[in-house]
CSV table of C-alpha atoms in Angstrom, one decimal:
chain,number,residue,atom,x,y,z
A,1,UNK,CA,115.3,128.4,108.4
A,2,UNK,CA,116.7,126.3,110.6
A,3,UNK,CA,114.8,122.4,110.9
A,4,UNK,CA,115.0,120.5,113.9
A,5,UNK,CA,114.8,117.2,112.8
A,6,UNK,CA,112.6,115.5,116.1
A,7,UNK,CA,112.9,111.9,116.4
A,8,UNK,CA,115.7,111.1,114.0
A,9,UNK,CA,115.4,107.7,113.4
A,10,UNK,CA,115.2,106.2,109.4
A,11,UNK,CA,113.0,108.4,107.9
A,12,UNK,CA,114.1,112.0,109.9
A,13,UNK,CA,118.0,111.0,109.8
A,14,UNK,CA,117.7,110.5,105.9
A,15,UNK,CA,115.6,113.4,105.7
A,16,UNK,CA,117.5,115.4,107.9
A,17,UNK,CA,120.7,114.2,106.1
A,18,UNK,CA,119.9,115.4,102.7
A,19,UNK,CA,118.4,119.2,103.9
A,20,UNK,CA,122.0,119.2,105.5
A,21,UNK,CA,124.2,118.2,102.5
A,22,UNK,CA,122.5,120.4,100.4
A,23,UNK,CA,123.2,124.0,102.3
A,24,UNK,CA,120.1,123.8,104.7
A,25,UNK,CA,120.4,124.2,108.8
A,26,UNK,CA,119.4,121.4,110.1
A,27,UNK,CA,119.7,119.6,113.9
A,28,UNK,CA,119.2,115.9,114.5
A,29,UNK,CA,117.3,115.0,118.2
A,30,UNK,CA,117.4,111.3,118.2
A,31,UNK,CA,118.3,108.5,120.8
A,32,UNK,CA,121.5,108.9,122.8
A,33,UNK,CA,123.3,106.2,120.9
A,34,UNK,CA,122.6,107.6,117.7
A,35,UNK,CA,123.3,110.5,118.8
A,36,UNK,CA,127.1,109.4,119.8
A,37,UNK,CA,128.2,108.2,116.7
A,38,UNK,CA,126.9,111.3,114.8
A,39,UNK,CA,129.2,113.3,117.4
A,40,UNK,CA,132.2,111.1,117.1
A,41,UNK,CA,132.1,110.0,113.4
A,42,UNK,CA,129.5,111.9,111.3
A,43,UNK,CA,125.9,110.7,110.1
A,44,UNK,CA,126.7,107.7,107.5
A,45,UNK,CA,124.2,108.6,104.5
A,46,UNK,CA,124.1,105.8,102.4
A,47,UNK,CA,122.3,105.8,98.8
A,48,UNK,CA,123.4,103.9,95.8
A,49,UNK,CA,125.1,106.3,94.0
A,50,UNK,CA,127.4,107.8,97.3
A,51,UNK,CA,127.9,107.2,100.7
A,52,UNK,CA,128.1,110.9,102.4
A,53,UNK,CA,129.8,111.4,105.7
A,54,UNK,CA,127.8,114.0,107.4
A,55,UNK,CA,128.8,116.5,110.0
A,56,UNK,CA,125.4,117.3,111.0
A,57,UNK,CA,124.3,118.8,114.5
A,58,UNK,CA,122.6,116.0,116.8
A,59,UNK,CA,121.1,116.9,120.2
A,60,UNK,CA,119.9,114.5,123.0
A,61,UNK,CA,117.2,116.6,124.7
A,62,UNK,CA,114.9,119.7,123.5
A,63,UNK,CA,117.2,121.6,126.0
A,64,UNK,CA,119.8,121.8,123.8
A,65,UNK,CA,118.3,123.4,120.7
A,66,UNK,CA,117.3,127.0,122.7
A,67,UNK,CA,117.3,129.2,121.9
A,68,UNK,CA,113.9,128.7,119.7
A,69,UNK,CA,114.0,131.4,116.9
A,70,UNK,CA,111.6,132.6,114.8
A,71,UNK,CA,112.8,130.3,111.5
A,72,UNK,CA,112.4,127.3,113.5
A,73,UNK,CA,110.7,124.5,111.7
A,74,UNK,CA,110.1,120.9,113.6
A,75,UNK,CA,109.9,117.9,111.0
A,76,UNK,CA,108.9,115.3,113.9
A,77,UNK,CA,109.5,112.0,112.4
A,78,UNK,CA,109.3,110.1,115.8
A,79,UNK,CA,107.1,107.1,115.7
A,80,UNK,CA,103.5,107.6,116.1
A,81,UNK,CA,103.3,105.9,119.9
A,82,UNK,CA,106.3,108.8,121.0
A,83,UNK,CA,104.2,111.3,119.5
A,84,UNK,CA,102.8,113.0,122.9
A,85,UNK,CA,106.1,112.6,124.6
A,86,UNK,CA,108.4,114.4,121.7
A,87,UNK,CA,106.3,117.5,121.5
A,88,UNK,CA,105.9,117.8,126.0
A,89,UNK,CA,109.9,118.2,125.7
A,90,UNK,CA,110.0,121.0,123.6
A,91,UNK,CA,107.0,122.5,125.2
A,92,UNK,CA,108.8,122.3,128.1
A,93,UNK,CA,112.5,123.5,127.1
A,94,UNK,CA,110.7,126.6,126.3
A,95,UNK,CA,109.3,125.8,122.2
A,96,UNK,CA,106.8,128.7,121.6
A,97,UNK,CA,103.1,128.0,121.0
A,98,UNK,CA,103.8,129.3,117.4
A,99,UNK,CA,106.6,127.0,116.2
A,100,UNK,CA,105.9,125.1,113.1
A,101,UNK,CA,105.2,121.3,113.9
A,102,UNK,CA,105.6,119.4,110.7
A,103,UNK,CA,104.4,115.9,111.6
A,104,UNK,CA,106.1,113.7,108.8
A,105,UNK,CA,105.1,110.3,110.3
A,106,UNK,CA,102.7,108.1,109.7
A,107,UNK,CA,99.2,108.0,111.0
A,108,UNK,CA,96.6,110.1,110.7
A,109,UNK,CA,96.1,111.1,114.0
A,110,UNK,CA,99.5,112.3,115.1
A,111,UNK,CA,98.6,115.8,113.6
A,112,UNK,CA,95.3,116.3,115.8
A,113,UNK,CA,97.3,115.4,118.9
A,114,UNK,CA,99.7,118.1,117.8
A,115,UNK,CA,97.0,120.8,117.9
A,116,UNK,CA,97.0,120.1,121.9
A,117,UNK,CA,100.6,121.6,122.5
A,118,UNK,CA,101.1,124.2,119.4
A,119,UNK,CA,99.0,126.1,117.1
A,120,UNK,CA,100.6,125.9,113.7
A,121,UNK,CA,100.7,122.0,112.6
A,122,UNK,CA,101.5,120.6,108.7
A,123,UNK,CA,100.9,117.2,107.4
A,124,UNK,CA,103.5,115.7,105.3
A,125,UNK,CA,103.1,112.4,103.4
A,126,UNK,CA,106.1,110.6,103.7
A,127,UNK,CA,106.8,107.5,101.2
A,128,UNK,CA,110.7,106.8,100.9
A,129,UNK,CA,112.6,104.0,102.0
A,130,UNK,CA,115.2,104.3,105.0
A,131,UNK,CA,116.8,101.8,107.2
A,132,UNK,CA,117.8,101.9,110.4
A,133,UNK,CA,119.7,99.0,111.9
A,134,UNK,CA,122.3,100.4,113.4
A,135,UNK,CA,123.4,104.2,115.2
A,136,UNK,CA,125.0,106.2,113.6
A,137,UNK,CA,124.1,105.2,110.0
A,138,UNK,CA,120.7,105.2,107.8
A,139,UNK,CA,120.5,104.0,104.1
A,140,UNK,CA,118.5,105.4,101.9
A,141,UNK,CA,118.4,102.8,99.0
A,142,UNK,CA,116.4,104.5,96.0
A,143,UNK,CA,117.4,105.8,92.6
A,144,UNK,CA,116.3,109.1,90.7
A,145,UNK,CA,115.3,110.9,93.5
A,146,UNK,CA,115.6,110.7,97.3
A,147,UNK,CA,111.7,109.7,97.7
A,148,UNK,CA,108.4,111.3,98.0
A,149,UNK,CA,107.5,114.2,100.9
A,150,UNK,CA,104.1,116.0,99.9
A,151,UNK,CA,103.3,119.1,102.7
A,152,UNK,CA,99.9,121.0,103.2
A,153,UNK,CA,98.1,122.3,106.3
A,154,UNK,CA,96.4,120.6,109.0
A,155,UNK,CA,93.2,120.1,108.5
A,156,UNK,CA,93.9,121.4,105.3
A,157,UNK,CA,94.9,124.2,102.5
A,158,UNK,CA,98.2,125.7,101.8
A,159,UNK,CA,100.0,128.8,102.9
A,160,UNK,CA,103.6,130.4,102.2
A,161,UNK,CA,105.5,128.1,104.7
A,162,UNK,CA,104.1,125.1,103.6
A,163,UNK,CA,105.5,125.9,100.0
A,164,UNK,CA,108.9,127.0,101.4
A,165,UNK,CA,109.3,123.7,103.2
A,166,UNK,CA,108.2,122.0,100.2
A,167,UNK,CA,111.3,124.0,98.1
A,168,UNK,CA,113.2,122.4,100.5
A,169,UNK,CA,112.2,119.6,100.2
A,170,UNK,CA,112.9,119.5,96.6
A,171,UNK,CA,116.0,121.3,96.5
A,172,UNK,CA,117.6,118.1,98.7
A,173,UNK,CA,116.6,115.6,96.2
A,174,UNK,CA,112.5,114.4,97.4
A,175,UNK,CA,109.8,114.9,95.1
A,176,UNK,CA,106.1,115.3,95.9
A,177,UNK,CA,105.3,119.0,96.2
A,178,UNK,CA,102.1,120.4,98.0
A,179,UNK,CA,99.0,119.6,98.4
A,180,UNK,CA,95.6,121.3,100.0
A,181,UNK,CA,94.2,118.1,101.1
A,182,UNK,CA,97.4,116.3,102.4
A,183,UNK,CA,95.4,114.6,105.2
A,184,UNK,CA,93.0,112.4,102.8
A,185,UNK,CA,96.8,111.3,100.8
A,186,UNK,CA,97.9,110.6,104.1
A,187,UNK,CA,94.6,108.6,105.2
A,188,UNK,CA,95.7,106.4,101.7
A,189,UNK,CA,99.4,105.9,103.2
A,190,UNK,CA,97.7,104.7,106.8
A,191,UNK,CA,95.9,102.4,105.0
A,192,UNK,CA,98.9,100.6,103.6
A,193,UNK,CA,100.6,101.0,106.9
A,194,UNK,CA,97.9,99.0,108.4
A,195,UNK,CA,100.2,96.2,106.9
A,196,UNK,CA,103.5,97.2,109.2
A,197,UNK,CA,102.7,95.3,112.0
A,198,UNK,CA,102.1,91.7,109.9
A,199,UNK,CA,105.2,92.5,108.3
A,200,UNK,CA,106.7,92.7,111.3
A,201,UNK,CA,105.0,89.5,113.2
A,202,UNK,CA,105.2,87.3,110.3
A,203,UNK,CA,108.7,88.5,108.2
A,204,UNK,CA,107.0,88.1,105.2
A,205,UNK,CA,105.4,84.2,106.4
A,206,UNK,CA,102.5,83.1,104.5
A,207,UNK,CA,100.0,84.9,102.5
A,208,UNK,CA,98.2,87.5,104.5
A,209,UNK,CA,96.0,89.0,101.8
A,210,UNK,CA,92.6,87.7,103.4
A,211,UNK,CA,93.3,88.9,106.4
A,212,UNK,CA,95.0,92.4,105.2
A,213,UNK,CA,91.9,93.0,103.3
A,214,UNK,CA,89.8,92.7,106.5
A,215,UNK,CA,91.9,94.8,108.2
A,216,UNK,CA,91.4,97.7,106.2
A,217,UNK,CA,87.5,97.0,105.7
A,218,UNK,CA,87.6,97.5,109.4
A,219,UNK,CA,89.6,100.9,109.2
A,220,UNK,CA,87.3,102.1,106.9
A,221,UNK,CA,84.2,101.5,108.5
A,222,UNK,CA,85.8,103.3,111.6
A,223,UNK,CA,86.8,106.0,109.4
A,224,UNK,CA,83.3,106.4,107.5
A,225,UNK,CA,81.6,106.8,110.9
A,226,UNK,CA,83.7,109.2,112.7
A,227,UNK,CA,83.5,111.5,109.4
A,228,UNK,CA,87.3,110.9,108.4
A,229,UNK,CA,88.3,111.1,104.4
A,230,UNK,CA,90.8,109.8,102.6
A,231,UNK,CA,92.3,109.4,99.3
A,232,UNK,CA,91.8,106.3,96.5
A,233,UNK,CA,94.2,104.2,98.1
A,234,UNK,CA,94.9,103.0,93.9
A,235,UNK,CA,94.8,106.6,92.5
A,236,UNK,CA,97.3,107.4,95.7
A,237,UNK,CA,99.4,104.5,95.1
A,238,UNK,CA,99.3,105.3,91.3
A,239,UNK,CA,100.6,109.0,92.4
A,240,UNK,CA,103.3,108.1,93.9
A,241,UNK,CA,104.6,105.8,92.2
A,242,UNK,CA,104.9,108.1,88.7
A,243,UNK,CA,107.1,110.3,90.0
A,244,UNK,CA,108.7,107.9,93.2
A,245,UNK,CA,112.3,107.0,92.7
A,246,UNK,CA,112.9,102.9,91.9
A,247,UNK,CA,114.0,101.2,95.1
A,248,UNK,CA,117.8,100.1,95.0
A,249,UNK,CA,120.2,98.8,97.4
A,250,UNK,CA,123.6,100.3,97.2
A,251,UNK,CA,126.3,97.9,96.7
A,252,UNK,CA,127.6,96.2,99.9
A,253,UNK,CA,124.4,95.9,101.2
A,254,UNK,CA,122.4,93.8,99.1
A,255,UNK,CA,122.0,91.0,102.3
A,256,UNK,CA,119.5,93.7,104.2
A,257,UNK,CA,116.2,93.5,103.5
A,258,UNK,CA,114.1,96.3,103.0
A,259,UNK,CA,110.8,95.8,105.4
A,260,UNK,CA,109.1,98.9,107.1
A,261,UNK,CA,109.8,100.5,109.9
A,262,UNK,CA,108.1,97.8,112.5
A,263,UNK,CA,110.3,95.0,111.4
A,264,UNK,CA,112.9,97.2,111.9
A,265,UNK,CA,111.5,98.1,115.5
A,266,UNK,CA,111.7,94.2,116.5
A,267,UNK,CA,114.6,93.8,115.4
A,268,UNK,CA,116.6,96.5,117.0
A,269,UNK,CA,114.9,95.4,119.9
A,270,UNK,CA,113.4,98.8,121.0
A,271,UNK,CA,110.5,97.3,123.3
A,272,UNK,CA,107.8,99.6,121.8
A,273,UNK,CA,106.1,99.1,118.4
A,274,UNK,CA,104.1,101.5,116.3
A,275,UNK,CA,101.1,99.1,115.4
A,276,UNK,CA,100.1,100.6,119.2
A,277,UNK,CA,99.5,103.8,116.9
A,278,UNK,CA,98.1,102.6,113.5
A,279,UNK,CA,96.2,99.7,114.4
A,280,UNK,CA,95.7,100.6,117.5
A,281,UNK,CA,93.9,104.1,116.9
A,282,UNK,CA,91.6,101.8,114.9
A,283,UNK,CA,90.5,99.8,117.6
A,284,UNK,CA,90.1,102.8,120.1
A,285,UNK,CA,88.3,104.8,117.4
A,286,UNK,CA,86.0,101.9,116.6
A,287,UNK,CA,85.7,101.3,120.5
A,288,UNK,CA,84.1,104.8,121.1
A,289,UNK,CA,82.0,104.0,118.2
A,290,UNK,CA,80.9,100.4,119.0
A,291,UNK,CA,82.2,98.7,115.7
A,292,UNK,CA,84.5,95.9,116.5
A,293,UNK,CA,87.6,95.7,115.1
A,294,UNK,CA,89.7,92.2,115.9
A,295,UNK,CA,91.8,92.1,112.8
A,296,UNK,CA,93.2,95.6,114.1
A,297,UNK,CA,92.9,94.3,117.6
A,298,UNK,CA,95.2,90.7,117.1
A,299,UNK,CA,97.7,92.6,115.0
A,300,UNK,CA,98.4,95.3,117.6
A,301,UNK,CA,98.3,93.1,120.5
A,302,UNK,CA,100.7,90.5,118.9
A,303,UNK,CA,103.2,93.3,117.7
A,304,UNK,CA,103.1,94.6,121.1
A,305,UNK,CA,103.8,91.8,122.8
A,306,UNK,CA,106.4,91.2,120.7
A,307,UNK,CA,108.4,94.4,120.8
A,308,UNK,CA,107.8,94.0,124.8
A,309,UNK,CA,109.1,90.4,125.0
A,310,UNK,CA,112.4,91.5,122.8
A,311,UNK,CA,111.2,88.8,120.4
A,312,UNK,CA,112.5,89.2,116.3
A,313,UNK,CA,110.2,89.2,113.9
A,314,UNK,CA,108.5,86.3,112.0
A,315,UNK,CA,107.1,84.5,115.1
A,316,UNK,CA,104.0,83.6,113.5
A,317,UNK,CA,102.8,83.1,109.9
A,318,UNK,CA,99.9,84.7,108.4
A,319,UNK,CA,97.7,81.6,108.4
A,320,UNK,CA,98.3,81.1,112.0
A,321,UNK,CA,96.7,84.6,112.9
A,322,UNK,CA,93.1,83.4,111.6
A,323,UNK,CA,92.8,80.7,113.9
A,324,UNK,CA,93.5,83.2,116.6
A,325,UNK,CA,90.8,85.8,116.0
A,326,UNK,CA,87.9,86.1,118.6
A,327,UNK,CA,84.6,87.4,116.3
């Protein structure tokens, strides 16, 4: 089986990283300047216990992974907003209507747009930390395990690739396993994910559990109406973390902080932000069903024009979003 790791940013180069160090065929498609360092140097790997130095295929382009073979498995782990734009490139290099898409991102949405382009398409849960500052180098800063990746159909049930992937999975370090009903764990994630664009707007400014609490209420409401399910976010969260690895920064890098994926979107300065995704799909869904939703609303708007003015997170605090919501 080879896995084509599509959109090899923090979560797909660690990932990717571990299937690879662990005997499994794996190729990297990720941005060119990631991309060039893995060429020149190797993928840096770092973890608290060892900093691995990893020869790893990386690819610019779709082009260069033909030919597509019949053990190919896509783990796209491209942000939610790239989503339509990874999966045209490998429809157009040739990808066949039957390739595995394995969409290991968060969202709950990403999976259904999948369905437009190919015909087999997994869920995967993704909770592990990675950081991405920097090409050429993730860190993956977590103790007795490597994280948690749980994998199961889309819209749901199980089948014999789904389990093999899983194996994978586990044989490089993740726990998690399977599960029938992956997309109601992953509607639990989304929830929390909610959160990745105040994280990102504020830096962790002020106390934005009033206004957290609304946005979710509104994501719910959304979600009840348009017939989506999802897991207890507590008996998710509770899940998880029995069998989760305990967050740990290896030594040398205690200075980083470890904020999600957004914060670290402003502050590589990539232009583009993925509360355009999570909280956005909110306030499009709620749109076509008449509920209004301006928590979601403010918090994608601000994060997008943040990421599109270049501006570093922490511009606001909490308390200053309240006295900018239109009701």
């Amino acid at each position: 089986m080879r896995f084509i790791v599509y959109g090899a940013g923090a979560i797909g180069s660690t990932v990717g990283g571990h299937l690879h160090r662990t005997g499994h065929d794996v190729a990297l498609v990720g941005n060119p300047q990631h991309v060039d360092r893995i060429r020149e140097s190797g993928l840096r790997l770092v973890t608290p216990g060892e900093t691995y130095v990893l020869k790893i295929p990386a690819c610019k382009k779709a082009e260069e992974l033909l030919p597509f073979g019949e053990r190919d498995v896509v783990l796209l782990t491209a942000k939610s907003q790239h989503t339509l734009t990874c999966l045209g490139q490998l429809r157009n290099a040739g990808a066949p209507k039957t390739l595995p898409i394995f969409c290991a991102q968060n969202s709950i949405c990403n999976e259904a747009l999948a369905t437009r382009i190919f015909d087999r398409v997994y869920g995967v849960v993704v909770n592990l930390p990675g950081i991405f500052l920097q090409p050429g180098e993730v860190i993956n800063p977590i103790t007795g395990n490597r994280g948690f990746l749980e994998v199961g159909l889309y819209p749901s049930g199980l089948d014999e690739l789904a389990h093999e992937v899983s194996e994978a999975f586990k044989k490089a370090g993740f726990v998690g396993g399977v599960n029938k009903s992956v997309m109601r764990a992953k509607g639990a994630k989304c929830l929390g994910n909610l959160a990745n664009a105040m994280s990102a707007i504020t830096d962790g400014r002020g106390d934005s559990s009033r206004f957290m609490a609304e946005v979710r209420k509104e994501a719910m409401r959304v979600w009840k109406a348009a017939g989506i399910e999802w897991e207890d976010r507590e008996e998710y969260q509770t899940r998880v973390r029995s069998i989760r690895g305990t967050s740990t920064m290896p030594k040398g890098y205690e200075g980083i902080r470890t904020r999600g994926s957004s914060w670290q979107s402003l502050m590589r300065g990539t232009g583009n932000i993925e509360a355009e995704q999570l909280n956005g799909d909110v306030v499009a869904l709620g749109k076509m069903l008449g509920i209004k939703t301006p928590y979601n609303e403010l918090l994608s708007r601000l994060a997008e024009e943040m990421a599109r003015k270049g501006e570093k997170p922490g511009k606001y605090a909490a308390e200053d979003l309240t006295g900018m919501l239109t009701l």
